[in-house]
PDB file of C-alpha atoms in Angstrom:
ATOM      1  CA  UNK A   1       0.176   0.073  -0.143  1.00 69.00           C
ATOM      2  CA  UNK A   2       3.290   2.002   1.157  1.00 76.00           C
ATOM      3  CA  UNK A   3       4.407   1.632  -2.392  1.00 75.00           C
ATOM      4  CA  UNK A   4       1.374   2.822  -3.928  1.00 72.00           C
ATOM      5  CA  UNK A   5       0.986   5.725  -2.507  1.00 77.00           C
ATOM      6  CA  UNK A   6       4.360   7.086  -2.356  1.00 77.00           C
ATOM      7  CA  UNK A   7       6.191   5.160  -5.370  1.00 77.00           C
ATOM      8  CA  UNK A   8       3.836   4.822  -8.564  1.00 76.00           C
ATOM      9  CA  UNK A   9       3.663   7.697 -10.335  1.00 78.00           C
ATOM     10  CA  UNK A  10      -0.193   7.910 -12.383  1.00 75.00           C
ATOM     11  CA  UNK A  11      -0.722  11.074 -15.268  1.00 77.00           C
ATOM     12  CA  UNK A  12      -3.872  12.540 -14.341  1.00 77.00           C
ATOM     13  CA  UNK A  13      -6.872  11.830 -17.708  1.00 75.00           C
ATOM     14  CA  UNK A  14      -9.824  12.864 -18.484  1.00 76.00           C
ATOM     15  CA  UNK A  15     -12.771  10.226 -16.889  1.00 76.00           C
ATOM     16  CA  UNK A  16     -14.271   8.367 -19.876  1.00 76.00           C
ATOM     17  CA  UNK A  17     -17.660   7.471 -19.937  1.00 78.00           C
ATOM     18  CA  UNK A  18     -19.393   3.749 -19.386  1.00 79.00           C
ATOM     19  CA  UNK A  19     -20.910   3.119 -22.272  1.00 83.00           C
ATOM     20  CA  UNK A  20     -17.949   4.419 -24.036  1.00 82.00           C
ATOM     21  CA  UNK A  21     -15.299   2.300 -22.401  1.00 80.00           C
ATOM     22  CA  UNK A  22     -16.992  -1.218 -22.694  1.00 82.00           C
ATOM     23  CA  UNK A  23     -17.692   0.236 -26.718  1.00 83.00           C
ATOM     24  CA  UNK A  24     -14.100   0.017 -26.376  1.00 83.00           C
ATOM     25  CA  UNK A  25     -13.251  -2.582 -24.487  1.00 83.00           C
ATOM     26  CA  UNK A  26     -16.086  -5.048 -26.556  1.00 85.00           C
ATOM     27  CA  UNK A  27     -13.713  -4.031 -29.914  1.00 85.00           C
ATOM     28  CA  UNK A  28     -10.912  -5.740 -27.540  1.00 85.00           C
ATOM     29  CA  UNK A  29     -12.421  -8.678 -26.699  1.00 85.00           C
ATOM     30  CA  UNK A  30     -13.862  -9.878 -30.281  1.00 87.00           C
ATOM     31  CA  UNK A  31      -9.806  -9.368 -30.923  1.00 88.00           C
ATOM     32  CA  UNK A  32      -8.541 -12.731 -31.971  1.00 89.00           C
ATOM     33  CA  UNK A  33      -5.001 -11.954 -30.382  1.00 89.00           C
ATOM     34  CA  UNK A  34      -6.968 -11.401 -27.202  1.00 88.00           C
ATOM     35  CA  UNK A  35      -9.273 -14.774 -26.966  1.00 88.00           C
ATOM     36  CA  UNK A  36      -5.792 -16.790 -28.264  1.00 90.00           C
ATOM     37  CA  UNK A  37      -4.533 -15.273 -24.838  1.00 90.00           C
ATOM     38  CA  UNK A  38      -6.936 -16.146 -23.068  1.00 89.00           C
ATOM     39  CA  UNK A  39      -7.230 -19.230 -23.997  1.00 89.00           C
ATOM     40  CA  UNK A  40      -3.969 -20.222 -24.083  1.00 90.00           C
ATOM     41  CA  UNK A  41      -4.014 -18.483 -20.339  1.00 89.00           C
ATOM     42  CA  UNK A  42      -7.152 -21.300 -19.279  1.00 89.00           C
ATOM     43  CA  UNK A  43      -5.843 -24.291 -21.157  1.00 90.00           C
ATOM     44  CA  UNK A  44      -1.593 -23.899 -20.226  1.00 90.00           C
ATOM     45  CA  UNK A  45      -2.985 -23.627 -16.219  1.00 89.00           C
ATOM     46  CA  UNK A  46      -4.778 -26.328 -16.113  1.00 90.00           C
ATOM     47  CA  UNK A  47      -2.600 -28.591 -16.783  1.00 93.00           C
ATOM     48  CA  UNK A  48       0.054 -26.885 -15.197  1.00 91.00           C
ATOM     49  CA  UNK A  49      -2.104 -26.645 -12.162  1.00 89.00           C
ATOM     50  CA  UNK A  50      -2.291 -30.300 -11.678  1.00 91.00           C
ATOM     51  CA  UNK A  51      -0.249 -30.979  -8.484  1.00 91.00           C
ATOM     52  CA  UNK A  52      -0.605 -33.432  -6.165  1.00 92.00           C
ATOM     53  CA  UNK A  53      -2.573 -34.048  -1.799  1.00 88.00           C
ATOM     54  CA  UNK A  54       0.043 -35.480  -0.799  1.00 91.00           C
ATOM     55  CA  UNK A  55       2.175 -32.528  -0.885  1.00 90.00           C
ATOM     56  CA  UNK A  56       0.705 -31.759   3.190  1.00 90.00           C
ATOM     57  CA  UNK A  57       1.261 -35.747   4.819  1.00 92.00           C
ATOM     58  CA  UNK A  58       4.965 -35.538   2.843  1.00 93.00           C
ATOM     59  CA  UNK A  59       6.024 -31.990   3.934  1.00 91.00           C
ATOM     60  CA  UNK A  60       4.525 -32.961   7.529  1.00 91.00           C
ATOM     61  CA  UNK A  61       5.613 -36.697   8.154  1.00 92.00           C
ATOM     62  CA  UNK A  62       8.408 -37.798   5.966  1.00 93.00           C
ATOM     63  CA  UNK A  63      10.651 -33.970   6.074  1.00 90.00           C
ATOM     64  CA  UNK A  64       8.870 -33.517   9.259  1.00 89.00           C
ATOM     65  CA  UNK A  65       8.157 -29.272   8.304  1.00 89.00           C
ATOM     66  CA  UNK A  66       8.313 -26.937  11.382  1.00 89.00           C
ATOM     67  CA  UNK A  67       5.691 -24.500  11.143  1.00 86.00           C
ATOM     68  CA  UNK A  68       8.761 -22.135  11.204  1.00 85.00           C
ATOM     69  CA  UNK A  69      10.585 -22.572   8.941  1.00 84.00           C
ATOM     70  CA  UNK A  70       8.063 -23.274   6.083  1.00 84.00           C
ATOM     71  CA  UNK A  71       6.917 -19.487   7.241  1.00 85.00           C
ATOM     72  CA  UNK A  72      10.530 -18.734   6.680  1.00 86.00           C
ATOM     73  CA  UNK A  73      10.578 -21.208   3.299  1.00 85.00           C
ATOM     74  CA  UNK A  74       8.371 -18.845   2.770  1.00 85.00           C
ATOM     75  CA  UNK A  75       9.101 -15.496   3.026  1.00 87.00           C
ATOM     76  CA  UNK A  76      12.421 -16.552   1.220  1.00 86.00           C
ATOM     77  CA  UNK A  77      10.969 -17.668  -1.709  1.00 84.00           C
ATOM     78  CA  UNK A  78       9.067 -14.567  -2.715  1.00 85.00           C
ATOM     79  CA  UNK A  79      12.770 -12.589  -2.349  1.00 87.00           C
ATOM     80  CA  UNK A  80      13.549 -14.962  -4.996  1.00 84.00           C
ATOM     81  CA  UNK A  81      10.285 -15.082  -7.109  1.00 84.00           C
ATOM     82  CA  UNK A  82      11.219 -10.593  -6.654  1.00 86.00           C
ATOM     83  CA  UNK A  83      14.470 -11.557  -7.808  1.00 87.00           C
ATOM     84  CA  UNK A  84      13.368 -12.764 -10.689  1.00 85.00           C
ATOM     85  CA  UNK A  85      11.002 -10.111 -11.797  1.00 83.00           C
ATOM     86  CA  UNK A  86      13.908  -7.619 -11.732  1.00 85.00           C
ATOM     87  CA  UNK A  87      16.759  -9.927 -13.263  1.00 85.00           C
ATOM     88  CA  UNK A  88      13.886 -10.214 -16.245  1.00 83.00           C
ATOM     89  CA  UNK A  89      12.693  -6.896 -16.304  1.00 80.00           C
ATOM     90  CA  UNK A  90      16.263  -5.711 -16.609  1.00 82.00           C
ATOM     91  CA  UNK A  91      17.923  -7.796 -19.463  1.00 85.00           C
ATOM     92  CA  UNK A  92      14.702 -10.655 -20.519  1.00 81.00           C
ATOM     93  CA  UNK A  93      12.838  -7.571 -22.266  1.00 79.00           C
ATOM     94  CA  UNK A  94      13.226 -10.346 -25.691  1.00 86.00           C
ATOM     95  CA  UNK A  95      13.974 -13.128 -24.458  1.00 88.00           C
ATOM     96  CA  UNK A  96      11.690 -15.772 -26.426  1.00 90.00           C
ATOM     97  CA  UNK A  97       8.566 -15.928 -24.075  1.00 89.00           C
ATOM     98  CA  UNK A  98       6.771 -19.489 -25.747  1.00 90.00           C
ATOM     99  CA  UNK A  99      10.974 -20.616 -24.903  1.00 91.00           C
ATOM    100  CA  UNK A 100      10.600 -18.335 -21.572  1.00 88.00           C
ATOM    101  CA  UNK A 101       7.668 -20.316 -20.404  1.00 88.00           C
ATOM    102  CA  UNK A 102       9.160 -24.594 -21.634  1.00 91.00           C
ATOM    103  CA  UNK A 103      12.509 -23.194 -19.791  1.00 87.00           C
ATOM    104  CA  UNK A 104      10.233 -22.316 -17.046  1.00 85.00           C
ATOM    105  CA  UNK A 105       8.592 -24.888 -16.169  1.00 88.00           C
ATOM    106  CA  UNK A 106      10.823 -28.223 -16.885  1.00 90.00           C
ATOM    107  CA  UNK A 107      12.988 -26.500 -14.516  1.00 86.00           C
ATOM    108  CA  UNK A 108      10.488 -26.074 -12.397  1.00 86.00           C
ATOM    109  CA  UNK A 109       9.507 -30.493 -12.964  1.00 90.00           C
ATOM    110  CA  UNK A 110      13.166 -31.170 -12.473  1.00 90.00           C
ATOM    111  CA  UNK A 111      14.291 -29.308  -9.174  1.00 86.00           C
ATOM    112  CA  UNK A 112      10.797 -29.672  -7.422  1.00 89.00           C
ATOM    113  CA  UNK A 113      11.311 -33.711  -8.815  1.00 92.00           C
ATOM    114  CA  UNK A 114      14.902 -33.953  -7.617  1.00 91.00           C
ATOM    115  CA  UNK A 115      13.504 -32.981  -3.929  1.00 91.00           C
ATOM    116  CA  UNK A 116      10.004 -34.860  -3.281  1.00 93.00           C
ATOM    117  CA  UNK A 117      11.757 -37.958  -4.795  1.00 95.00           C
ATOM    118  CA  UNK A 118      14.638 -37.842  -2.661  1.00 94.00           C
ATOM    119  CA  UNK A 119      12.189 -38.117  -0.070  1.00 93.00           C
ATOM    120  CA  UNK A 120       9.937 -39.859  -0.971  1.00 95.00           C
ATOM    121  CA  UNK A 121      12.478 -42.704  -1.490  1.00 94.00           C
ATOM    122  CA  UNK A 122      13.747 -41.864   2.381  1.00 90.00           C
ATOM    123  CA  UNK A 123      17.181 -40.587   0.890  1.00 92.00           C
ATOM    124  CA  UNK A 124      17.633 -37.261   1.994  1.00 90.00           C
ATOM    125  CA  UNK A 125      14.364 -36.170   4.254  1.00 91.00           C
ATOM    126  CA  UNK A 126      15.528 -33.318   6.398  1.00 89.00           C
ATOM    127  CA  UNK A 127      13.420 -30.108   6.503  1.00 88.00           C
ATOM    128  CA  UNK A 128      16.256 -27.728   5.373  1.00 86.00           C
ATOM    129  CA  UNK A 129      16.291 -29.928   2.384  1.00 87.00           C
ATOM    130  CA  UNK A 130      13.424 -30.441   1.542  1.00 86.00           C
ATOM    131  CA  UNK A 131      12.754 -26.172   2.394  1.00 84.00           C
ATOM    132  CA  UNK A 132      15.761 -24.916   1.125  1.00 78.00           C
ATOM    133  CA  UNK A 133      16.472 -26.722  -3.163  1.00 73.00           C
ATOM    134  CA  UNK A 134      12.898 -26.093  -2.827  1.00 70.00           C
ATOM    135  CA  UNK A 135      13.435 -22.261  -2.927  1.00 76.00           C
ATOM    136  CA  UNK A 136      15.216 -22.676  -6.653  1.00 73.00           C
ATOM    137  CA  UNK A 137      11.820 -24.007  -7.839  1.00 72.00           C
ATOM    138  CA  UNK A 138      11.130 -19.973  -7.335  1.00 78.00           C
ATOM    139  CA  UNK A 139      13.055 -19.156 -10.369  1.00 77.00           C
ATOM    140  CA  UNK A 140      10.677 -21.349 -13.079  1.00 75.00           C
ATOM    141  CA  UNK A 141       8.196 -20.035 -11.042  1.00 76.00           C
ATOM    142  CA  UNK A 142       8.721 -16.120 -12.019  1.00 80.00           C
ATOM    143  CA  UNK A 143       9.882 -16.494 -15.359  1.00 80.00           C
ATOM    144  CA  UNK A 144       6.346 -18.453 -16.176  1.00 77.00           C
ATOM    145  CA  UNK A 145       4.385 -15.479 -14.100  1.00 78.00           C
ATOM    146  CA  UNK A 146       6.465 -12.166 -15.609  1.00 81.00           C
ATOM    147  CA  UNK A 147       5.898 -13.752 -19.133  1.00 79.00           C
ATOM    148  CA  UNK A 148       2.364 -13.631 -18.184  1.00 74.00           C
ATOM    149  CA  UNK A 149       1.934 -10.110 -17.663  1.00 77.00           C
ATOM    150  CA  UNK A 150       4.237  -8.746 -20.691  1.00 80.00           C
ATOM    151  CA  UNK A 151       1.803 -10.873 -22.655  1.00 83.00           C
ATOM    152  CA  UNK A 152      -0.972  -8.488 -21.731  1.00 80.00           C
ATOM    153  CA  UNK A 153       0.473  -5.536 -21.252  1.00 80.00           C
ATOM    154  CA  UNK A 154       1.646  -5.722 -25.544  1.00 82.00           C
ATOM    155  CA  UNK A 155      -2.395  -6.615 -26.266  1.00 84.00           C
ATOM    156  CA  UNK A 156      -4.196  -3.651 -23.895  1.00 80.00           C
ATOM    157  CA  UNK A 157      -4.932  -0.907 -26.147  1.00 79.00           C
ATOM    158  CA  UNK A 158      -5.323   2.561 -24.642  1.00 79.00           C
ATOM    159  CA  UNK A 159      -7.878   2.304 -21.585  1.00 76.00           C
ATOM    160  CA  UNK A 160      -8.514  -0.772 -21.289  1.00 81.00           C
ATOM    161  CA  UNK A 161      -4.920  -2.371 -20.160  1.00 80.00           C
ATOM    162  CA  UNK A 162      -6.266  -2.613 -16.714  1.00 82.00           C
ATOM    163  CA  UNK A 163      -9.217  -4.497 -17.748  1.00 84.00           C
ATOM    164  CA  UNK A 164      -7.044  -6.282 -20.125  1.00 86.00           C
ATOM    165  CA  UNK A 165      -4.366  -7.256 -17.688  1.00 84.00           C
ATOM    166  CA  UNK A 166      -7.678  -8.229 -15.002  1.00 85.00           C
ATOM    167  CA  UNK A 167      -9.017 -10.358 -17.150  1.00 85.00           C
ATOM    168  CA  UNK A 168      -6.288 -12.252 -18.543  1.00 86.00           C
ATOM    169  CA  UNK A 169      -5.072 -12.993 -15.153  1.00 85.00           C
ATOM    170  CA  UNK A 170      -8.834 -14.304 -13.471  1.00 85.00           C
ATOM    171  CA  UNK A 171      -9.103 -16.119 -16.980  1.00 85.00           C
ATOM    172  CA  UNK A 172      -5.477 -17.740 -15.675  1.00 84.00           C
ATOM    173  CA  UNK A 173      -6.759 -17.595 -12.004  1.00 84.00           C
ATOM    174  CA  UNK A 174     -10.293 -19.740 -13.012  1.00 84.00           C
ATOM    175  CA  UNK A 175      -8.193 -22.603 -14.691  1.00 85.00           C
ATOM    176  CA  UNK A 176      -7.217 -23.541 -10.993  1.00 83.00           C
ATOM    177  CA  UNK A 177     -11.107 -25.520  -9.674  1.00 82.00           C
ATOM    178  CA  UNK A 178     -10.844 -27.548 -12.742  1.00 82.00           C
ATOM    179  CA  UNK A 179      -7.222 -28.861 -12.196  1.00 86.00           C
ATOM    180  CA  UNK A 180      -8.478 -28.995  -8.586  1.00 84.00           C
ATOM    181  CA  UNK A 181     -10.920 -31.383  -8.801  1.00 81.00           C
ATOM    182  CA  UNK A 182      -9.201 -33.096 -11.468  1.00 85.00           C
ATOM    183  CA  UNK A 183      -6.032 -34.354  -9.507  1.00 88.00           C
ATOM    184  CA  UNK A 184      -8.062 -34.647  -6.166  1.00 83.00           C
ATOM    185  CA  UNK A 185     -10.425 -37.321  -7.792  1.00 82.00           C
ATOM    186  CA  UNK A 186      -7.414 -39.210  -9.629  1.00 87.00           C
ATOM    187  CA  UNK A 187      -5.619 -38.863  -5.901  1.00 87.00           C
ATOM    188  CA  UNK A 188      -9.111 -40.635  -4.103  1.00 81.00           C
ATOM    189  CA  UNK A 189      -7.868 -43.883  -6.047  1.00 85.00           C
ATOM    190  CA  UNK A 190      -4.598 -44.028  -4.939  1.00 90.00           C
ATOM    191  CA  UNK A 191      -3.604 -44.864  -1.031  1.00 90.00           C
ATOM    192  CA  UNK A 192      -1.723 -40.334   0.014  1.00 90.00           C
ATOM    193  CA  UNK A 193      -4.204 -39.634   2.421  1.00 86.00           C
ATOM    194  CA  UNK A 194      -1.890 -38.471   5.939  1.00 88.00           C
ATOM    195  CA  UNK A 195      -2.480 -41.928   7.849  1.00 90.00           C
ATOM    196  CA  UNK A 196      -1.077 -44.091   4.385  1.00 91.00           C
ATOM    197  CA  UNK A 197       2.088 -41.265   4.405  1.00 92.00           C
ATOM    198  CA  UNK A 198       2.505 -41.997   8.367  1.00 92.00           C
ATOM    199  CA  UNK A 199       2.363 -45.548   7.662  1.00 92.00           C
ATOM    200  CA  UNK A 200       4.931 -45.259   5.120  1.00 92.00           C
ATOM    201  CA  UNK A 201       5.140 -48.260   3.632  1.00 93.00           C
ATOM    202  CA  UNK A 202       6.621 -49.768  -0.197  1.00 94.00           C
ATOM    203  CA  UNK A 203       2.951 -49.715  -1.838  1.00 94.00           C
ATOM    204  CA  UNK A 204       2.488 -45.962  -0.932  1.00 94.00           C
ATOM    205  CA  UNK A 205       5.320 -44.839  -1.274  1.00 95.00           C
ATOM    206  CA  UNK A 206       4.557 -46.086  -5.232  1.00 96.00           C
ATOM    207  CA  UNK A 207       0.781 -44.353  -4.826  1.00 95.00           C
ATOM    208  CA  UNK A 208       2.234 -41.489  -3.850  1.00 96.00           C
ATOM    209  CA  UNK A 209       5.378 -41.193  -6.219  1.00 96.00           C
ATOM    210  CA  UNK A 210       2.977 -42.377  -9.250  1.00 96.00           C
ATOM    211  CA  UNK A 211       0.720 -39.218  -8.476  1.00 96.00           C
ATOM    212  CA  UNK A 212       3.638 -36.699  -8.298  1.00 96.00           C
ATOM    213  CA  UNK A 213       3.887 -38.782 -12.401  1.00 96.00           C
ATOM    214  CA  UNK A 214       1.015 -37.669 -13.317  1.00 96.00           C
ATOM    215  CA  UNK A 215       1.471 -34.108 -11.885  1.00 94.00           C
ATOM    216  CA  UNK A 216       4.560 -33.983 -13.932  1.00 94.00           C
ATOM    217  CA  UNK A 217       3.258 -35.578 -16.604  1.00 96.00           C
ATOM    218  CA  UNK A 218       0.314 -32.636 -16.915  1.00 95.00           C
ATOM    219  CA  UNK A 219       2.196 -29.553 -16.121  1.00 93.00           C
ATOM    220  CA  UNK A 220       4.963 -31.067 -19.046  1.00 94.00           C
ATOM    221  CA  UNK A 221       1.445 -31.134 -21.339  1.00 95.00           C
ATOM    222  CA  UNK A 222       1.256 -27.553 -20.877  1.00 93.00           C
ATOM    223  CA  UNK A 223       3.790 -26.380 -23.328  1.00 93.00           C
ATOM    224  CA  UNK A 224       1.538 -28.402 -26.003  1.00 95.00           C
ATOM    225  CA  UNK A 225      -0.888 -24.910 -26.039  1.00 93.00           C
ATOM    226  CA  UNK A 226       2.286 -22.867 -27.019  1.00 92.00           C
ATOM    227  CA  UNK A 227       1.272 -22.356 -30.060  1.00 93.00           C
ATOM    228  CA  UNK A 228      -1.508 -20.102 -28.628  1.00 90.00           C
ATOM    229  CA  UNK A 229       1.118 -17.664 -27.489  1.00 90.00           C
ATOM    230  CA  UNK A 230       3.174 -15.763 -29.810  1.00 90.00           C
ATOM    231  CA  UNK A 231       6.398 -15.592 -29.808  1.00 90.00           C
ATOM    232  CA  UNK A 232       7.412 -12.158 -28.664  1.00 89.00           C
ATOM    233  CA  UNK A 233       6.345  -8.565 -28.835  1.00 86.00           C
ATOM    234  CA  UNK A 234       6.419  -7.950 -32.417  1.00 88.00           C
ATOM    235  CA  UNK A 235       4.429 -11.276 -33.703  1.00 90.00           C
ATOM    236  CA  UNK A 236       1.488 -10.019 -30.495  1.00 87.00           C
ATOM    237  CA  UNK A 237       1.747  -6.860 -32.331  1.00 87.00           C
ATOM    238  CA  UNK A 238       0.568  -8.675 -35.731  1.00 89.00           C
ATOM    239  CA  UNK A 239      -1.499 -10.692 -34.726  1.00 87.00           C
ATOM    240  CA  UNK A 240      -3.147  -8.039 -32.653  1.00 85.00           C
ATOM    241  CA  UNK A 241      -2.811  -6.312 -36.689  1.00 84.00           C
ATOM    242  CA  UNK A 242      -4.600  -8.594 -38.988  1.00 86.00           C
ATOM    243  CA  UNK A 243      -5.751 -11.676 -36.631  1.00 83.00           C
ATOM    244  CA  UNK A 244      -9.373 -10.122 -37.206  1.00 84.00           C
ATOM    245  CA  UNK A 245     -11.999 -10.061 -35.373  1.00 85.00           C
ATOM    246  CA  UNK A 246     -15.062 -12.044 -34.495  1.00 85.00           C
ATOM    247  CA  UNK A 247     -18.131 -11.399 -32.905  1.00 87.00           C
ATOM    248  CA  UNK A 248     -19.394 -14.963 -32.119  1.00 89.00           C
ATOM    249  CA  UNK A 249     -16.053 -15.086 -30.210  1.00 86.00           C
ATOM    250  CA  UNK A 250     -16.320 -12.296 -28.867  1.00 86.00           C
ATOM    251  CA  UNK A 251     -19.262 -13.670 -27.609  1.00 88.00           C
ATOM    252  CA  UNK A 252     -18.061 -17.102 -26.085  1.00 88.00           C
ATOM    253  CA  UNK A 253     -15.363 -15.808 -24.336  1.00 84.00           C
ATOM    254  CA  UNK A 254     -17.382 -13.263 -21.787  1.00 86.00           C
ATOM    255  CA  UNK A 255     -20.324 -16.724 -21.474  1.00 89.00           C
ATOM    256  CA  UNK A 256     -16.766 -19.033 -20.435  1.00 85.00           C
ATOM    257  CA  UNK A 257     -15.194 -16.827 -18.895  1.00 84.00           C
ATOM    258  CA  UNK A 258     -18.679 -15.866 -16.393  1.00 87.00           C
ATOM    259  CA  UNK A 259     -19.240 -19.870 -16.233  1.00 87.00           C
ATOM    260  CA  UNK A 260     -15.823 -20.216 -14.779  1.00 83.00           C
ATOM    261  CA  UNK A 261     -15.909 -17.634 -12.881  1.00 83.00           C
ATOM    262  CA  UNK A 262     -19.610 -18.910 -11.512  1.00 87.00           C
ATOM    263  CA  UNK A 263     -17.990 -22.746 -11.354  1.00 83.00           C
ATOM    264  CA  UNK A 264     -15.331 -21.192  -8.889  1.00 81.00           C
ATOM    265  CA  UNK A 265     -17.504 -19.214  -6.188  1.00 84.00           C
ATOM    266  CA  UNK A 266     -19.678 -22.371  -6.314  1.00 85.00           C
ATOM    267  CA  UNK A 267     -17.207 -24.857  -5.674  1.00 81.00           C
ATOM    268  CA  UNK A 268     -15.673 -22.318  -3.382  1.00 80.00           C
ATOM    269  CA  UNK A 269     -18.806 -22.111  -1.285  1.00 87.00           C
ATOM    270  CA  UNK A 270     -19.943 -26.035  -1.048  1.00 84.00           C
ATOM    271  CA  UNK A 271     -16.100 -26.705  -0.158  1.00 80.00           C
ATOM    272  CA  UNK A 272     -17.157 -24.602   3.174  1.00 84.00           C
ATOM    273  CA  UNK A 273     -20.162 -26.519   4.313  1.00 83.00           C
ATOM    274  CA  UNK A 274     -19.490 -29.846   5.977  1.00 82.00           C
ATOM    275  CA  UNK A 275     -22.930 -31.091   3.603  1.00 82.00           C
ATOM    276  CA  UNK A 276     -21.759 -30.746   0.453  1.00 81.00           C
ATOM    277  CA  UNK A 277     -17.673 -30.583   1.165  1.00 80.00           C
ATOM    278  CA  UNK A 278     -17.198 -33.851   0.095  1.00 81.00           C
ATOM    279  CA  UNK A 279     -18.019 -34.245  -3.247  1.00 80.00           C
ATOM    280  CA  UNK A 280     -15.598 -34.151  -6.163  1.00 75.00           C
ATOM    281  CA  UNK A 281     -16.948 -30.281  -7.211  1.00 76.00           C
ATOM    282  CA  UNK A 282     -15.591 -28.846  -4.535  1.00 75.00           C
ATOM    283  CA  UNK A 283     -12.588 -31.084  -3.806  1.00 69.00           C
ATOM    284  CA  UNK A 284     -13.902 -33.371  -1.768  1.00 72.00           C
ATOM    285  CA  UNK A 285     -12.845 -37.893  -2.643  1.00 68.00           C
ATOM    286  CA  UNK A 286     -16.613 -38.458  -3.318  1.00 73.00           C
ATOM    287  CA  UNK A 287     -17.382 -41.137  -0.374  1.00 76.00           C
ATOM    288  CA  UNK A 288     -20.805 -40.644   1.297  1.00 80.00           C
ATOM    289  CA  UNK A 289     -21.945 -42.223   4.207  1.00 77.00           C
ATOM    290  CA  UNK A 290     -24.270 -44.980   3.771  1.00 78.00           C
ATOM    291  CA  UNK A 291     -26.581 -44.889   6.472  1.00 79.00           C
ATOM    292  CA  UNK A 292     -28.084 -40.612   4.982  1.00 78.00           C
ATOM    293  CA  UNK A 293     -26.680 -41.180   1.731  1.00 75.00           C
ATOM    294  CA  UNK A 294     -24.686 -37.490   1.629  1.00 79.00           C
ATOM    295  CA  UNK A 295     -21.276 -36.222   3.065  1.00 81.00           C
ATOM    296  CA  UNK A 296     -20.015 -37.245   6.288  1.00 79.00           C
ATOM    297  CA  UNK A 297     -20.078 -34.791   9.849  1.00 73.00           C
ATOM    298  CA  UNK A 298     -16.861 -35.648  11.575  1.00 63.00           C
TER     299      UNK A 298
END
């Protein structure tokens, strides 16, 4: 808040009426470059956001990470992330966006996999190793984030920069609930619960390994959608100029955005209440009480 008040410089401009602003933004929504980038962000992030429910049990019972060390790790992780943004902003403005995202994705998979698999198979089970080496994945994560931000800036029309960035960012964030439902559904067929991880049997280790292979496979598969992303700002501007417009695409984009937003809000609300939180659409395991036919109340 303080940096926004004292550091951010914004030139005063004349207010624009809502009908005029919406007319310009509607023109942007019809452009191929905008709906193509939104499609890329959504599909790519659905695949990239496929995780595993075994993360917390592994952190708690196998790596034995203490809350204080976990908090410190998050702080240092944010510092690394911020450093990446500065580095890319100074030296990486002309990097190929596709190659940068590919390098960031594969780098994250390699670093995270190295730490996780050594922990799963009891080669190294140490909270400093688990958190310390894991900090390295903030670097590729930062690469993915900053490139996505640059894309939004390059394709936005004057006066609609905030709305365009907000739309692309929100579309990206809305992919989370879809990925969450999928991986929680898949993980429910493996022995990766807290009690399973505590038992630390060979079968459990293999099941945890399998769900991580699935997660990393989907993260790698997210690179398939890179063909939808312009390689750099010159190509983005060319697509914006010559890509054409489509009212049908604009209506579809707005409709899908509203549907995904409604789905995400509904899913989050359902996950709060005991009577609905067990449903798979709310991220639960789908197991109902055989006596009542409803979510079990513990």
